[in-house]
Short mmCIF file of C-alpha atoms and ligand atoms in Angstrom, two decimals:
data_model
loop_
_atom_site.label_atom_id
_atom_site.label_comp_id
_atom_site.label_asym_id
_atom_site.label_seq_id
_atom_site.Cartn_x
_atom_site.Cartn_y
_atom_site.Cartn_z
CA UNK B 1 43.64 -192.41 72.99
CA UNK B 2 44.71 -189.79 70.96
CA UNK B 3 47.83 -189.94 68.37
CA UNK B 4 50.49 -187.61 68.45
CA UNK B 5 49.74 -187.02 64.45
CA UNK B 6 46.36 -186.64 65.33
CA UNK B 7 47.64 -183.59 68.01
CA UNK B 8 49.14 -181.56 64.87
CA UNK B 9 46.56 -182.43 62.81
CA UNK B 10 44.22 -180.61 65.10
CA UNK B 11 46.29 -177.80 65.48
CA UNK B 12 46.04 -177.59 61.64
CA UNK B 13 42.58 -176.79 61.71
CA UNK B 14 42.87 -174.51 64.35
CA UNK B 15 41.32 -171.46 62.70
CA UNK B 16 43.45 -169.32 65.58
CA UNK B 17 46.94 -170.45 64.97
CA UNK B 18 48.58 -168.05 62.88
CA UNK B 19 49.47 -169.54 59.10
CA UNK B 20 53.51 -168.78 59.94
CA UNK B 21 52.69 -171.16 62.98
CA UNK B 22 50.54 -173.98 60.72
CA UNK B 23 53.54 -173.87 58.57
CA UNK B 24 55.77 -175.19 60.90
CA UNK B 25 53.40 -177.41 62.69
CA UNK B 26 53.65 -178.89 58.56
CA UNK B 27 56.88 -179.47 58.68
CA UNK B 28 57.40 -180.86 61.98
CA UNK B 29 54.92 -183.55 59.96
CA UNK B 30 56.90 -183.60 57.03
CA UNK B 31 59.79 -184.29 59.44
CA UNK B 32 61.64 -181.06 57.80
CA UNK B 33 63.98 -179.04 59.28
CA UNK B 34 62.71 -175.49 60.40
CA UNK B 35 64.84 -172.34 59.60
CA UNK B 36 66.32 -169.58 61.89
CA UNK B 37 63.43 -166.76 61.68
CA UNK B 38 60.87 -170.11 62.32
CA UNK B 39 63.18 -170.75 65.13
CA UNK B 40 62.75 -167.25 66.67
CA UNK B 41 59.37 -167.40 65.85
CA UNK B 42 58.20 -170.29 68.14
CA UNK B 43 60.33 -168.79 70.86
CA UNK B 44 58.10 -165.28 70.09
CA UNK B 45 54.15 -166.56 69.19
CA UNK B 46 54.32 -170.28 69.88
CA UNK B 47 52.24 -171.04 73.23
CA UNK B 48 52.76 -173.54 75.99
CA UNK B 49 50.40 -175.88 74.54
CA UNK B 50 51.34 -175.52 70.57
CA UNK B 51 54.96 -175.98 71.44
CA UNK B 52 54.40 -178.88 73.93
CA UNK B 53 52.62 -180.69 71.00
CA UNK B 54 55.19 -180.48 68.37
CA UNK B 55 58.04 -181.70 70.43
CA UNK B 56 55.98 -184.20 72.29
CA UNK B 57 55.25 -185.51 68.59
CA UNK B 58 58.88 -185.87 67.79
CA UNK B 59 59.84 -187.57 71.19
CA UNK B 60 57.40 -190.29 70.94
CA UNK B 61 57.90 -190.38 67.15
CA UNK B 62 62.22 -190.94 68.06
CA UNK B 63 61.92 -192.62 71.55
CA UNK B 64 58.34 -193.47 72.42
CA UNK B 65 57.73 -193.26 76.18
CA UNK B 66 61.21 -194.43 77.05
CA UNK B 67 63.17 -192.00 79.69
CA UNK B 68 67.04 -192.67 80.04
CA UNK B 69 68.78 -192.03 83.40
CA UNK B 70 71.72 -193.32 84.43
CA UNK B 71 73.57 -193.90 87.62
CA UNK B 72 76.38 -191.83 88.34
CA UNK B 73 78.28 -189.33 90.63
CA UNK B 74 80.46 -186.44 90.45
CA UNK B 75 84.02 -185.71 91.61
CA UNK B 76 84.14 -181.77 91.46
CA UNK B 77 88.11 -180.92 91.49
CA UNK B 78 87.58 -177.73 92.92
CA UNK B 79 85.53 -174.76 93.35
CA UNK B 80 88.09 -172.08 92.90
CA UNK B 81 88.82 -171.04 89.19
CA UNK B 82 91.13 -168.38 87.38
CA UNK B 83 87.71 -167.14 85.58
CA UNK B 84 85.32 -165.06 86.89
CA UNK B 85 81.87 -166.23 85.34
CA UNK B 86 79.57 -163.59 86.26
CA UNK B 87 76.40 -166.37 86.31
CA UNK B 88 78.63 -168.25 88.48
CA UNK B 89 77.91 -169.11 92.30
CA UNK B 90 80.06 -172.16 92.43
CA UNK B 91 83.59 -170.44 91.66
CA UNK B 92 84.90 -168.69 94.79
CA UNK B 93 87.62 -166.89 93.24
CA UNK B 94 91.51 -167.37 94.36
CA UNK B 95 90.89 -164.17 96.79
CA UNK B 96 88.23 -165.89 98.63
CA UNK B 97 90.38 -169.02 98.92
CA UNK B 98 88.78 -170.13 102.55
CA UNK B 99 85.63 -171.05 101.01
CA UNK B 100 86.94 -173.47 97.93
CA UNK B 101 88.71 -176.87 97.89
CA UNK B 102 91.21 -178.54 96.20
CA UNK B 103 91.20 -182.24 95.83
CA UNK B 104 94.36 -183.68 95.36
CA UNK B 105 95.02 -186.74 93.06
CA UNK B 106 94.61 -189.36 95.55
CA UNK B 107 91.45 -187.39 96.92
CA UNK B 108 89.59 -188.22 93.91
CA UNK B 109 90.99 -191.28 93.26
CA UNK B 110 89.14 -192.25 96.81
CA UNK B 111 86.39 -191.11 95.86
CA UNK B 112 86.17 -193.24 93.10
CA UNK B 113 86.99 -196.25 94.72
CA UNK B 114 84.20 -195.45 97.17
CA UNK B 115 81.86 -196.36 94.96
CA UNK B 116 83.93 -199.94 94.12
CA UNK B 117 81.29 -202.71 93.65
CA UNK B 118 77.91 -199.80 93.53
CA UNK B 119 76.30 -200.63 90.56
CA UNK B 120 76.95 -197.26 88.97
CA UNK B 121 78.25 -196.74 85.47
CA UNK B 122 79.49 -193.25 84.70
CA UNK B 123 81.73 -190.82 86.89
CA UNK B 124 81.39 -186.98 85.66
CA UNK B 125 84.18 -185.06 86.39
CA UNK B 126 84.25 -181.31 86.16
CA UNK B 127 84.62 -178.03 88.33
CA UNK B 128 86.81 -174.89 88.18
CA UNK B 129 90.17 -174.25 86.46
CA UNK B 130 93.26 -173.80 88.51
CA UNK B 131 97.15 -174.24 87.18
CA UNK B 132 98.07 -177.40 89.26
CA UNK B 133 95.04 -178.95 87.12
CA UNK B 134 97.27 -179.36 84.04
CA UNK B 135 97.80 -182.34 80.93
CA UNK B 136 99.80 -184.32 83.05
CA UNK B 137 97.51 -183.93 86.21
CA UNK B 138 94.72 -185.71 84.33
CA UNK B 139 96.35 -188.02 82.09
CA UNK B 140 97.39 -189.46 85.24
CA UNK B 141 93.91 -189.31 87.11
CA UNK B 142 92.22 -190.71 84.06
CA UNK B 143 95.05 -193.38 83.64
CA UNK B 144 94.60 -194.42 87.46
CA UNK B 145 90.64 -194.47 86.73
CA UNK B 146 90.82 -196.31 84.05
CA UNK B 147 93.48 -198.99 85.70
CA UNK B 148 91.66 -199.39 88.73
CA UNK B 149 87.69 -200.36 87.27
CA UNK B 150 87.99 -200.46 83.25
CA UNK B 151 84.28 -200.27 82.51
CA UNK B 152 83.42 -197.02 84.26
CA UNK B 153 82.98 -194.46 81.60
CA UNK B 154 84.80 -191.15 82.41
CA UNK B 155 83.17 -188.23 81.41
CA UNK B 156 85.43 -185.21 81.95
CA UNK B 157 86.25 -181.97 81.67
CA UNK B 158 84.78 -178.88 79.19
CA UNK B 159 86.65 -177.04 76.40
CA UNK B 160 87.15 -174.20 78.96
CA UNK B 161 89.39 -176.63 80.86
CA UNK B 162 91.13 -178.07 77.78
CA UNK B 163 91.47 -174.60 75.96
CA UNK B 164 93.23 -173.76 79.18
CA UNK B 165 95.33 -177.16 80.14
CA UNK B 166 95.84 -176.96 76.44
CA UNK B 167 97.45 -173.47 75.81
CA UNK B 168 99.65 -173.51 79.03
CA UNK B 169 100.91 -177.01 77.57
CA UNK B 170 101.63 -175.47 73.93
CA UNK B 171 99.99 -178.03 72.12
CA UNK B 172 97.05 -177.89 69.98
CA UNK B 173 93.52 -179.35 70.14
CA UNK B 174 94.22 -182.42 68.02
CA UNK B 175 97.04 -183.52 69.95
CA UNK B 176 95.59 -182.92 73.34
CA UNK B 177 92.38 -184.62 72.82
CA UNK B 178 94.13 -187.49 71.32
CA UNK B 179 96.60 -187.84 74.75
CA UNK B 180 93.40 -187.52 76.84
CA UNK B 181 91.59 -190.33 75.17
CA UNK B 182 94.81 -192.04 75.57
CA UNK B 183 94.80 -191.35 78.63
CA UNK B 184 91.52 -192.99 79.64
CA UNK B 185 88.62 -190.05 78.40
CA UNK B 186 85.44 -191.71 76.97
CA UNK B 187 83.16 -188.40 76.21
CA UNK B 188 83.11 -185.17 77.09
CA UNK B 189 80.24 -183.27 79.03
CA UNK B 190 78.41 -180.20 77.49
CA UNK B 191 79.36 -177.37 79.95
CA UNK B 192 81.30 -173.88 79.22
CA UNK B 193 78.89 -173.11 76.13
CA UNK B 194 76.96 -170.84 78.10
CA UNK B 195 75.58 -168.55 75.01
CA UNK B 196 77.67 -168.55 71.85
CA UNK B 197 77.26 -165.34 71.22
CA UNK B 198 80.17 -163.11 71.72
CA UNK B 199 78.61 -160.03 72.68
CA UNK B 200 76.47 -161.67 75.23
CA UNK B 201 79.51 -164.18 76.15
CA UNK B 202 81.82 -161.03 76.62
CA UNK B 203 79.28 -159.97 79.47
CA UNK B 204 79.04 -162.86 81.28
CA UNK B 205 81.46 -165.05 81.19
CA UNK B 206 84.55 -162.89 79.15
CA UNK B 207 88.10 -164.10 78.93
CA UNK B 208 87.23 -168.17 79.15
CA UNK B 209 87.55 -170.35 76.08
CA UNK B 210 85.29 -168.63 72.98
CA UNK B 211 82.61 -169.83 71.23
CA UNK B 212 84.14 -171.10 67.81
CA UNK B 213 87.38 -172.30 70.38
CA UNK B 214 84.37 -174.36 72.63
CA UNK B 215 83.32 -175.63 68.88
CA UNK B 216 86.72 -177.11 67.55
CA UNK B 217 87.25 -178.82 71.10
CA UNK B 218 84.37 -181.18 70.72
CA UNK B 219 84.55 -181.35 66.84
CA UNK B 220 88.43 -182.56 67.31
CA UNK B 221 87.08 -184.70 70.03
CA UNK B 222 84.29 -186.08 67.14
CA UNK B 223 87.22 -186.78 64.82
CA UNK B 224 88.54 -188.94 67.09
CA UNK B 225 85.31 -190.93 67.55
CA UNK B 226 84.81 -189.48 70.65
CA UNK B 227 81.25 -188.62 71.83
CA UNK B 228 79.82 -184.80 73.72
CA UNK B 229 77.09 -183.02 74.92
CA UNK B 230 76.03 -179.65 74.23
CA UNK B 231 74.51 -177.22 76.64
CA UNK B 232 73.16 -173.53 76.77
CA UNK B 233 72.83 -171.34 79.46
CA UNK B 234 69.23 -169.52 79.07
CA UNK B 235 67.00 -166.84 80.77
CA UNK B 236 69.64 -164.17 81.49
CA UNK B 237 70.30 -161.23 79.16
CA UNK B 238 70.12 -163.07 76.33
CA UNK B 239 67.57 -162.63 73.58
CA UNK B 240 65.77 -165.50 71.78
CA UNK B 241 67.75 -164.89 68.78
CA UNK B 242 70.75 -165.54 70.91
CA UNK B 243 69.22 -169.02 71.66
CA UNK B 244 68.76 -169.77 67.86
CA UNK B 245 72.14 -168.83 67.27
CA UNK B 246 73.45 -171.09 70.01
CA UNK B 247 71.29 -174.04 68.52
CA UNK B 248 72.15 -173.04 64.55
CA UNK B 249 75.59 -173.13 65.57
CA UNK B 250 75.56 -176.50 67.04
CA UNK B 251 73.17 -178.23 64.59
CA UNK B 252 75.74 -177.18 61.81
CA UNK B 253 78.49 -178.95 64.07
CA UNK B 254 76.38 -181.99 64.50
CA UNK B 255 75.51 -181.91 60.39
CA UNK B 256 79.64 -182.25 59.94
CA UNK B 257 80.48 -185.23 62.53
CA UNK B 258 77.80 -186.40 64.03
CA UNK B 259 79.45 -186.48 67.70
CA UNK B 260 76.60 -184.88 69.71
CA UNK B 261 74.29 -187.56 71.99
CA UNK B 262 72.20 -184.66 73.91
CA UNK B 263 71.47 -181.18 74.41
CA UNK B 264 70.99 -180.17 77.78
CA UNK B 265 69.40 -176.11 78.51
CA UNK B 266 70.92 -175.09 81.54
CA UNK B 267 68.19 -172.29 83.30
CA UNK B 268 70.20 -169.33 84.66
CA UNK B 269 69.93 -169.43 88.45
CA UNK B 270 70.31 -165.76 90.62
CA UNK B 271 71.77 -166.57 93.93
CA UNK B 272 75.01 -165.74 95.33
CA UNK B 273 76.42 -164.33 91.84
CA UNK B 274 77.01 -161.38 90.10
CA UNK B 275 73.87 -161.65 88.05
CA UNK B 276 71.43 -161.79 90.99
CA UNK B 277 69.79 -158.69 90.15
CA UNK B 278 68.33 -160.73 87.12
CA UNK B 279 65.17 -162.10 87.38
CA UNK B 280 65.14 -165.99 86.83
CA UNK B 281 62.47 -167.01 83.77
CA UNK B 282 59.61 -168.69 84.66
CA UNK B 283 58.77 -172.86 84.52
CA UNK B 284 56.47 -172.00 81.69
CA UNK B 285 59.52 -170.68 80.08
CA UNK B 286 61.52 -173.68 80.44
CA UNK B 287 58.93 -176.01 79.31
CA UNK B 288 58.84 -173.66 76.36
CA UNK B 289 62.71 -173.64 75.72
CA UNK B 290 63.22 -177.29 76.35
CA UNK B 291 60.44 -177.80 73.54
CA UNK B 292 62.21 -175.55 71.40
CA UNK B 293 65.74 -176.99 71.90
CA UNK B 294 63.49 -180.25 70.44
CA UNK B 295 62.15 -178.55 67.41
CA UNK B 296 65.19 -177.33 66.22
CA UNK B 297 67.65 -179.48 67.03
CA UNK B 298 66.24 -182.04 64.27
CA UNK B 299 69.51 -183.77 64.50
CA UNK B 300 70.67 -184.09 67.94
CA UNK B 301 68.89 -187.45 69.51
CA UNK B 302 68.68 -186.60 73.28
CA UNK B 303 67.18 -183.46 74.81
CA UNK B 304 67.98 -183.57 78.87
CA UNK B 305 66.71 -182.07 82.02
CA UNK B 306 68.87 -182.11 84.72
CA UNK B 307 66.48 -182.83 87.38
CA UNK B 308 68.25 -181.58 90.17
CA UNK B 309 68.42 -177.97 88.78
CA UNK B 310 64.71 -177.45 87.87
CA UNK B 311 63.26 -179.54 90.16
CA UNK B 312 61.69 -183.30 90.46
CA UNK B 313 58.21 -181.93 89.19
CA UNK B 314 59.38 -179.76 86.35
CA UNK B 315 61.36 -182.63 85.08
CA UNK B 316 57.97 -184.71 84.90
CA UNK B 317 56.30 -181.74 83.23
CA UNK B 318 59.35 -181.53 80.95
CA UNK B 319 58.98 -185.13 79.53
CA UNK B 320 56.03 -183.86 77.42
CA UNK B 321 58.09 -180.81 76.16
CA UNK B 322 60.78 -182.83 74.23
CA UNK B 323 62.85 -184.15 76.74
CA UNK B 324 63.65 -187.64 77.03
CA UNK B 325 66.83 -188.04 79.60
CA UNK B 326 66.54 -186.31 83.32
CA UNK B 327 70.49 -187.61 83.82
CA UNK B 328 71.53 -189.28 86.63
CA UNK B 329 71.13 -190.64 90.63
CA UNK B 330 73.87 -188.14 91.63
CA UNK B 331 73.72 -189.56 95.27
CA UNK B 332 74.44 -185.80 96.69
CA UNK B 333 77.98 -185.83 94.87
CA UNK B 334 77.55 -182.21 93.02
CA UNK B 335 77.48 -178.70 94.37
CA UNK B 336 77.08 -177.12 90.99
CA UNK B 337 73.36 -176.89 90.95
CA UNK B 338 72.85 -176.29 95.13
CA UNK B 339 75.15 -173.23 95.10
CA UNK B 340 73.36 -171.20 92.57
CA UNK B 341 70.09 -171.88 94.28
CA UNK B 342 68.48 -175.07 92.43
CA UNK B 343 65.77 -176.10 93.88
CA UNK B 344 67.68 -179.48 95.04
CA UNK B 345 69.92 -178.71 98.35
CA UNK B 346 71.41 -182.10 98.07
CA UNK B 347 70.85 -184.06 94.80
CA UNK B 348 70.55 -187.58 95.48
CA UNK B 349 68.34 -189.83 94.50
CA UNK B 350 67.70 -194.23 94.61
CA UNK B 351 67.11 -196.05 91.81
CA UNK B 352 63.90 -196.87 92.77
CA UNK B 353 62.67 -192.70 93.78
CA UNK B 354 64.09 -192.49 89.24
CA UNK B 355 62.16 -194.76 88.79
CA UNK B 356 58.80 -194.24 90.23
CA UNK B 357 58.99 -190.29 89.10
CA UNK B 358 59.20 -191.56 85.84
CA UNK B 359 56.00 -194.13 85.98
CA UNK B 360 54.03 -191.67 88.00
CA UNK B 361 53.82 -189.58 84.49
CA UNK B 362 53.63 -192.58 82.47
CA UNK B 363 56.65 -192.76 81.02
CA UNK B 364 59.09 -195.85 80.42
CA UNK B 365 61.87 -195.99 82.76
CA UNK B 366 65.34 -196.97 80.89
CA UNK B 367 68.76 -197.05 82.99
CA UNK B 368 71.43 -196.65 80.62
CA UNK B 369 74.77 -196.19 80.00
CA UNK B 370 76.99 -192.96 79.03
CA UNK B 371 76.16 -193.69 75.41
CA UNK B 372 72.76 -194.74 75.51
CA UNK B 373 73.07 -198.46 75.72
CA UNK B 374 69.91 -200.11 77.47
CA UNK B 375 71.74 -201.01 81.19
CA UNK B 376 68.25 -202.26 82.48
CA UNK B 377 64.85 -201.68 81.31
CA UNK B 378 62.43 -200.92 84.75
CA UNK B 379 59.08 -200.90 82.87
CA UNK B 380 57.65 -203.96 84.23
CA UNK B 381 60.69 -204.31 87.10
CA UNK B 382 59.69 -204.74 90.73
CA UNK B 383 61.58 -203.67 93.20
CA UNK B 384 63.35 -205.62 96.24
CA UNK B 385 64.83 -207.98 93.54
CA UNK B 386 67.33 -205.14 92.21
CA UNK B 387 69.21 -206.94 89.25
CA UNK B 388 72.82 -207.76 89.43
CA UNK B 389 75.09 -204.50 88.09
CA UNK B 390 76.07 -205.25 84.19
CA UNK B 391 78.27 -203.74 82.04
CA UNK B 392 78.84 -203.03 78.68
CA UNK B 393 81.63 -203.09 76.90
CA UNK B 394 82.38 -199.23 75.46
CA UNK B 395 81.49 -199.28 71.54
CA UNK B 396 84.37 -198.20 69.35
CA UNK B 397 82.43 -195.65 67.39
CA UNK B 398 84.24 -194.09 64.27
S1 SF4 V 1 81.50 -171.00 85.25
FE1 SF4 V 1 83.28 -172.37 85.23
S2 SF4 V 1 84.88 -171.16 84.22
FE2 SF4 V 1 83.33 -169.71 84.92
S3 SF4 V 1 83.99 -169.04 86.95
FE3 SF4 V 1 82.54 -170.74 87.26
S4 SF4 V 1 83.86 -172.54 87.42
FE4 SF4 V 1 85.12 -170.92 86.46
#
């Protein structure tokens, strides 16, 4: 069988690959970092199969044929939001109030303690941003969490909902971040980047939290030892040099603390929003962009594919473009994906369907935890003997 070396050692002699493209296939090699313009240039001359094989070589050379998901669910607040995204087909504004919801506290405390004795170890909590949704509101949801099952890690809440909680509460980053992790917070998820830029962000998704504000969230939440994710919204209006930015941005971020575990490209989807008249990009595209996001973020350990947003097949295909993590079971609990058209209606799926779409491509199947710890490894696991739920005791990280 061939080695991944031996892939870019191939493309080497390729006397049709430009020299501008050689020279980066070099230092993907030489393990060195590649610069803006090379960034823009892979997204502009570097084909399917040239960009599959350089971030295929750096996944196997970081993680080998291992694949992380990790059993979880969602608890979406609500669906109505002050903002007015204009990629957004979740949010039904406060004038369309008959189609949202609004949980109340004890709504999503039930929902948690649904899942009391399921073997899952993560609940992901985010969804629009409404007043009642203040500081107090979730230190006291996360405190109740936290109380009522101690080793569920409680991922919650984007910089566009602490800029707001945060500003209305007249305290600054530092201090708010430190009375949510007080509070219960364990790590924050990567949505409301959408695209850093601000000429771009002022045209979809104006008046939210900005860029550099979206930036000093999670690096306050770094200080603290906390860990994130990063995400970018792609195939829109944006150009590829957009992209790069977005990336450049957060690699210089992740150079400072550290805090990032994965970057996850979120594909613009066209239905039911105010950006339906834009064409979506094609798979080839996000294969492309996911191998990018690989290349160029030389210092960011987890590319992800949410699964139920490009589809069970693409996120097979994707696991030879750079990505190592297609998230979690779900078990139907978000409407984030569904309502802007994802190919998933309801985004659920067993242990055991993770699993086998994993194997089918040859991979190495690895539940694990919020912060990567091995929960079970399926490789070699057969099924009707499902192993006994563990849990791991949350790291202190500094
Ligand atoms: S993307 Fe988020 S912030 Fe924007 S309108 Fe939708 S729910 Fe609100």
């Amino acid at each position: 069988m061939m080695q991944n070396s031996d892939n870019l050692q191939v493309l080497l002699q390729d006397p049709n690959l430009s020299a501008d493209l050689k020279h980066i296939a070099q230092k993907v090699l030489n393990k060195q970092r590649i610069t803006f313009d090379e960034g823009v240039l892979l997204y502009e001359q570097g084909e399917l199969g040239y960009l599959g094989a350089l971030a295929n070589h750096i996944r196997e050379e970081r993680h080998g044929d291992k694949t992380y998901f990790n059993r979880n669910f969602h608890i979406e607040p609500t669906n109505l939001c002050v903002y007015d995204c204009k990629f957004c087909s979740y949010s039904r504004l406060l004038k369309q109030k008959s189609e949202g919801w609004e949980y109340t506290m004890d709504e999503m405390f039930n929902m948690v303690a649904k899942y009391d004795g399921e073997p899952v170890t993560e609940v992901h909590i985010v969804g629009g941003v409404l007043p009642q949704y203040d500081v107090p509101f979730y230190q006291e949801l996360f405190a109740r969490i936290r109380a009522h099952r101690p080793e569920l890690h409680i991922k919650a809440l984007t910089p566009v909902e602490y800029h707001y909680i945060f500003k209305k509460a007249k305290i600054d980053y530092a201090t708010g971040m430190r009375l949510m992790q007080e509070a219960g917070l364990d790590s924050i998820p990567g949505g409301g980047a959408e695209i850093f830029d601000s000429e771009i962000r002022d045209q979809i998704s104006k008046d939210k939290c900005t860029a550099d504000q979206w930036l000093a969230i999670h690096e306050e939440w770094h200080k603290l030892g906390g860990r994130s994710n990063a995400t970018m919204l792609y195939g829109h209006i944006e150009e590829y040099r957009h992209r790069v930015d977005h990336m450049e941005r957060l690699r210089q971020l992740q150079d400072k603390t550290g805090g990032f575990q994965t970057f996850i490209p979120l594909k613009f989807r066209n239905k039911d929003n105010q950006m339906s008249h834009v064409p979506e990009v094609s798979v080839i595209e996000d294969l492309r962009n996911y191998a990018v996001a690989r290349i160029y973020l030389d210092n960011f350990d987890h590319i992800k594919a949410y699964w139920a947003m490009i589809s069970r097949t693409t996120a097979q295909l994707s696991l030879n473009f750079g990505v190592d993590d297609i998230d979690g079971t779900l078990d139907d609990t978000t409407k984030i994906y569904s309502m802007a058209g994802a190919e998933e209606q309801h985004p659920g799926m067993s242990t055991k369907q993770v699993v086998e779409l994993i194997k089918h491509v040859g991979r190495q199947p690895i539940e694990r935890d919020t912060l990567y710890n091995v929960v079970t490894d399926y490789t070699n696991f057969v099924f009707g003997d499902e192993p006994k739920p563990q849990y791991y005791k949350l790291p202190v990280i500094n």
